mmCIF file of C-alpha atoms and ligand atoms in Angstrom:
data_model
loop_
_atom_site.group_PDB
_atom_site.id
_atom_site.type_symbol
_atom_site.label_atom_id
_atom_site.label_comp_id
_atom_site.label_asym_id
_atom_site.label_seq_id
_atom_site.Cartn_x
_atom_site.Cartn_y
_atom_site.Cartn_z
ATOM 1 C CA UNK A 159 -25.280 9.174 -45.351
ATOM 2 C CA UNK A 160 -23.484 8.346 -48.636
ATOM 3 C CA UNK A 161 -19.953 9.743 -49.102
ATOM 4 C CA UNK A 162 -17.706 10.141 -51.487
ATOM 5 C CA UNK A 163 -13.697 9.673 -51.714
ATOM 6 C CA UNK A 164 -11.822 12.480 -51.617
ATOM 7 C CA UNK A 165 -9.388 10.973 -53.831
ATOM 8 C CA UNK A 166 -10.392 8.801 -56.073
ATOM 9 C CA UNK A 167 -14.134 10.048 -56.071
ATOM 10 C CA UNK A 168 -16.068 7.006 -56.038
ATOM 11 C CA UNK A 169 -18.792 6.440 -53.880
ATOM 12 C CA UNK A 170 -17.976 5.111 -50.694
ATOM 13 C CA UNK A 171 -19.760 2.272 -50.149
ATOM 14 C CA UNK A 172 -18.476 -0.098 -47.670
ATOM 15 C CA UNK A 173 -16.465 1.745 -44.814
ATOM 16 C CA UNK A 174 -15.213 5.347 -45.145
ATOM 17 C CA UNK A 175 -11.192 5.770 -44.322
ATOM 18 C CA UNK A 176 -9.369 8.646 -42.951
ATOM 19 C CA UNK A 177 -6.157 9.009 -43.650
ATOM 20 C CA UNK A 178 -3.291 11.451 -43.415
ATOM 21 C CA UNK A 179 -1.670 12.219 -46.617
ATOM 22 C CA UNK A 180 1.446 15.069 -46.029
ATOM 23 C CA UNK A 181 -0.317 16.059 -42.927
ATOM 24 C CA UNK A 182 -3.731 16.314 -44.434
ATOM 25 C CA UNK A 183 -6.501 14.049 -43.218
ATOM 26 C CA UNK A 184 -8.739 12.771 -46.186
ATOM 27 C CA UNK A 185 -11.892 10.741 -46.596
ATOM 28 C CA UNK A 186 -11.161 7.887 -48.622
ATOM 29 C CA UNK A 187 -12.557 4.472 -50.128
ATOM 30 C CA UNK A 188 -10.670 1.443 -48.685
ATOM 31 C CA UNK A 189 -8.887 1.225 -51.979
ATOM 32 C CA UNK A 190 -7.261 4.478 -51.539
ATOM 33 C CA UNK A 191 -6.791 4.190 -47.453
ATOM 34 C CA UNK A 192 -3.173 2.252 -48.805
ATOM 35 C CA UNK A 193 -2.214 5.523 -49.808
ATOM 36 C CA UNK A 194 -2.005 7.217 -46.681
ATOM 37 C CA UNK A 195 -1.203 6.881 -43.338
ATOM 38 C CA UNK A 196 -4.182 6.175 -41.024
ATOM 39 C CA UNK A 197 -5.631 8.825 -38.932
ATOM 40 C CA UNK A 198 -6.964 8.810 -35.809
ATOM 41 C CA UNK A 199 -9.162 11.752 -34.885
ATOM 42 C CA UNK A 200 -8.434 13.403 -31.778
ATOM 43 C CA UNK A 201 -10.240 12.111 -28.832
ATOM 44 C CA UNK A 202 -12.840 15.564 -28.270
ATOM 45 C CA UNK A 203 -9.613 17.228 -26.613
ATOM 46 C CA UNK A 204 -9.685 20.153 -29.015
ATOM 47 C CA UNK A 205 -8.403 23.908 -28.044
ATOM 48 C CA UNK A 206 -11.435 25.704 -30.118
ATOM 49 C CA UNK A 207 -14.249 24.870 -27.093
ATOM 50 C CA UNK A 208 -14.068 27.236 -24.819
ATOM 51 C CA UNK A 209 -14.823 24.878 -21.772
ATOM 52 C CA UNK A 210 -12.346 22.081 -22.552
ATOM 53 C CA UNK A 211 -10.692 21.895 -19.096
ATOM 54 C CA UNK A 212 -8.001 19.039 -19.951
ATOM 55 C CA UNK A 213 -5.598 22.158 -20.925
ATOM 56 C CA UNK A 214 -5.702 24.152 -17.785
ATOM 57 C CA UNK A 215 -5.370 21.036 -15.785
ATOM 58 C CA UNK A 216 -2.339 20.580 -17.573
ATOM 59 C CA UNK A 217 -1.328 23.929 -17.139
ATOM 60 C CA UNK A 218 -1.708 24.540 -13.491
ATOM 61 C CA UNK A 219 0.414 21.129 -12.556
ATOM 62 C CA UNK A 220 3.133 22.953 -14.294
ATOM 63 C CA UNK A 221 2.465 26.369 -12.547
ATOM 64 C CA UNK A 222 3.523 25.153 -9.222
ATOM 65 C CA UNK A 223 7.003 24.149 -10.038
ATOM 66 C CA UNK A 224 7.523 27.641 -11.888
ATOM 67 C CA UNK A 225 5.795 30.333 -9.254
ATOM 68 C CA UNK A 226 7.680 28.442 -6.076
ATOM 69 C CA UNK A 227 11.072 29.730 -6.208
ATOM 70 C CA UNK A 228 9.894 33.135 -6.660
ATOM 71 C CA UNK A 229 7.307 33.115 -3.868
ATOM 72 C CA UNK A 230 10.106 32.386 -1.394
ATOM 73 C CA UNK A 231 11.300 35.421 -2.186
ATOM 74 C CA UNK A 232 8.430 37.144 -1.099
ATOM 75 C CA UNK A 233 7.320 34.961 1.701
ATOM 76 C CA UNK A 234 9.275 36.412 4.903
ATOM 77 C CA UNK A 235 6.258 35.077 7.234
ATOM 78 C CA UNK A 236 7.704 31.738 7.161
ATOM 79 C CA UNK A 237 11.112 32.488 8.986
ATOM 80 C CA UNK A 238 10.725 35.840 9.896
ATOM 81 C CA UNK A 239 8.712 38.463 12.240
ATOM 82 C CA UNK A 240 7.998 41.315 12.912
ATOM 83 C CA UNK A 241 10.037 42.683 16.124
ATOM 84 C CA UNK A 242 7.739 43.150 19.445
ATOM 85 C CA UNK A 243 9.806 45.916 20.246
ATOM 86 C CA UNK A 244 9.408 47.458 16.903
ATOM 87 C CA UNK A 245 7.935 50.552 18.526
ATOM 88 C CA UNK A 246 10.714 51.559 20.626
ATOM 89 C CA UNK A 247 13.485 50.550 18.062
ATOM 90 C CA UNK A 248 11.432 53.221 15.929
ATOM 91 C CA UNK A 249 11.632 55.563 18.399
ATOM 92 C CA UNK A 250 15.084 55.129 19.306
ATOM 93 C CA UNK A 251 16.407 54.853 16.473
ATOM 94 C CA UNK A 252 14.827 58.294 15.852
ATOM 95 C CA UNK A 253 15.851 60.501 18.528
ATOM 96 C CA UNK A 254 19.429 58.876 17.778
ATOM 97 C CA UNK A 255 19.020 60.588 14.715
ATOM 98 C CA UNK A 256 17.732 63.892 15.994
ATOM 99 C CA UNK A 257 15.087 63.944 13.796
ATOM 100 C CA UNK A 258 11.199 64.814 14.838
ATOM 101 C CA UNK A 259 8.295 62.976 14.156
ATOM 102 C CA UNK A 260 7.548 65.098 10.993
ATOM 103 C CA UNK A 261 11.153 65.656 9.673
ATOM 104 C CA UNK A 262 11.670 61.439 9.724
ATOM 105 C CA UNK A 263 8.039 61.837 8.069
ATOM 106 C CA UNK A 264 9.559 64.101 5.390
ATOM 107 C CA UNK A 265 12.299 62.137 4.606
ATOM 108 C CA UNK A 266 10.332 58.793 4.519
ATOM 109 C CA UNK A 267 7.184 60.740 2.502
ATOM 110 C CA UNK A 268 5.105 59.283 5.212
ATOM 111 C CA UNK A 269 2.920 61.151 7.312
ATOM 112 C CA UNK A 270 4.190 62.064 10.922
ATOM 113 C CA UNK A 271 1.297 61.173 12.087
ATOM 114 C CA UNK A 272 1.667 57.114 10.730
ATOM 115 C CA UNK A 273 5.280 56.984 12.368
ATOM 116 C CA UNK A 274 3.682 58.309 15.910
ATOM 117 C CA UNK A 275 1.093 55.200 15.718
ATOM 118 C CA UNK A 276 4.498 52.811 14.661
ATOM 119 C CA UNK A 277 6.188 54.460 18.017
ATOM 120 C CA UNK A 278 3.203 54.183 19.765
ATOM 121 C CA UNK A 279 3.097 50.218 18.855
ATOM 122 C CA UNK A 280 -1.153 51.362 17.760
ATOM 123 C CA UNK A 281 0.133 50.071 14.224
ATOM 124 C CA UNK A 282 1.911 47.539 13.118
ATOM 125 C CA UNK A 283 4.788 48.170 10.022
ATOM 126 C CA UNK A 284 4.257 46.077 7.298
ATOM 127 C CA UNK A 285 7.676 44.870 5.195
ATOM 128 C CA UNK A 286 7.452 47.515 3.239
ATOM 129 C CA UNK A 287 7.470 49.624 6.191
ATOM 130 C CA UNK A 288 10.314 47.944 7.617
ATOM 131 C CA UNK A 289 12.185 48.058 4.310
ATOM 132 C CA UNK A 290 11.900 52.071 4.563
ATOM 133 C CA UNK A 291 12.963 52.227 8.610
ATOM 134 C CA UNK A 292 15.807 49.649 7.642
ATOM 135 C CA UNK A 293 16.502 52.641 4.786
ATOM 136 C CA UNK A 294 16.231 55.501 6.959
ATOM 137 C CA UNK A 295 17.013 54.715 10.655
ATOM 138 C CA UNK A 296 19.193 51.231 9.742
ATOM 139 C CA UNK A 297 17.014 49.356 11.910
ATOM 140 C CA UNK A 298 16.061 46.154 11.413
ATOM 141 C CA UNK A 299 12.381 45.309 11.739
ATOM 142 C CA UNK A 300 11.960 42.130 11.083
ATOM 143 C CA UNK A 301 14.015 39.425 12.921
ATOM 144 C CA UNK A 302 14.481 35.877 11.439
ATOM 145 C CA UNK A 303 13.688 32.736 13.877
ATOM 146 C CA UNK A 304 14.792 30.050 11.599
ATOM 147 C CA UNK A 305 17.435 30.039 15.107
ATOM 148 C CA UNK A 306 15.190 28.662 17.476
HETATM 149 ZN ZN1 ZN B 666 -10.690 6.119 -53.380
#
């Protein structure tokens, strides 16, 4: 396959150049190669194919770092749990208040029926759960045992 330079215009005969002139990559004789500053194609890592997986490699070894402090945040399994005695705390805490099953239902926008089960230990809060009962009743749910 004959080619011709892209600068000069002659036939390429012996070895085709590229170079980089202002940022531009050119096909040129050897003559004109002098001109510019020699390019070196990338090495088939290129964004446009849709399985190149170099990229996301990349990207994930950076995710890590980023998503950890955040996580912590969210991650109260580590140090903390959730109260055996959760049920009667609920229930305590409750009838402290003088409040029924379906007014502390009202108040929470739960059904009464979901706080019986909590007393009743038949279901377990999750933290959101315990966020709400720490709202309403000021009890605390979940107890840290970074302690022990
Ligand atoms: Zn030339």
């Amino acid at each position: 396959m004959s080619s011709f330079c892209e600068l000069c215009g002659r036939k390429v005969i012996d070895e085709k150049k590229t170079v980089l002139i202002d940022g531009i990559a050119f096909n040129v004789c050897k003559g004109c190669s002098k001109r510019g500053k020699p390019y070196t194609p990338p090495v088939s890592v290129t964004n446009t194919k849709p399985t190149s997986t170099p990229s996301k490699i990349a990207a994930r070894t950076i995710a890590p770092t980023k998503s950890t402090s955040p996580m912590r945040k969210i991650d109260m399994t580590d140090n903390t749990i959730l109260n055996p005695e959760y049920a009667k705390l609920i229930r305590e805490a409750r009838m402290k208040k003088g409040l029924t099953h379906e007014q502390l239902g009202a108040q929470m926008n739960e059904k009464a029926g979901l706080l019986r089960r909590f007393e009743t230990g038949a279901l377990k809060p999750d933290e959101l759960f315990a966020k709400k009962f720490q709202r309403f009743l000021g009890i605390h749910l979940y107890v840290s045992i970074q302690e022990d």
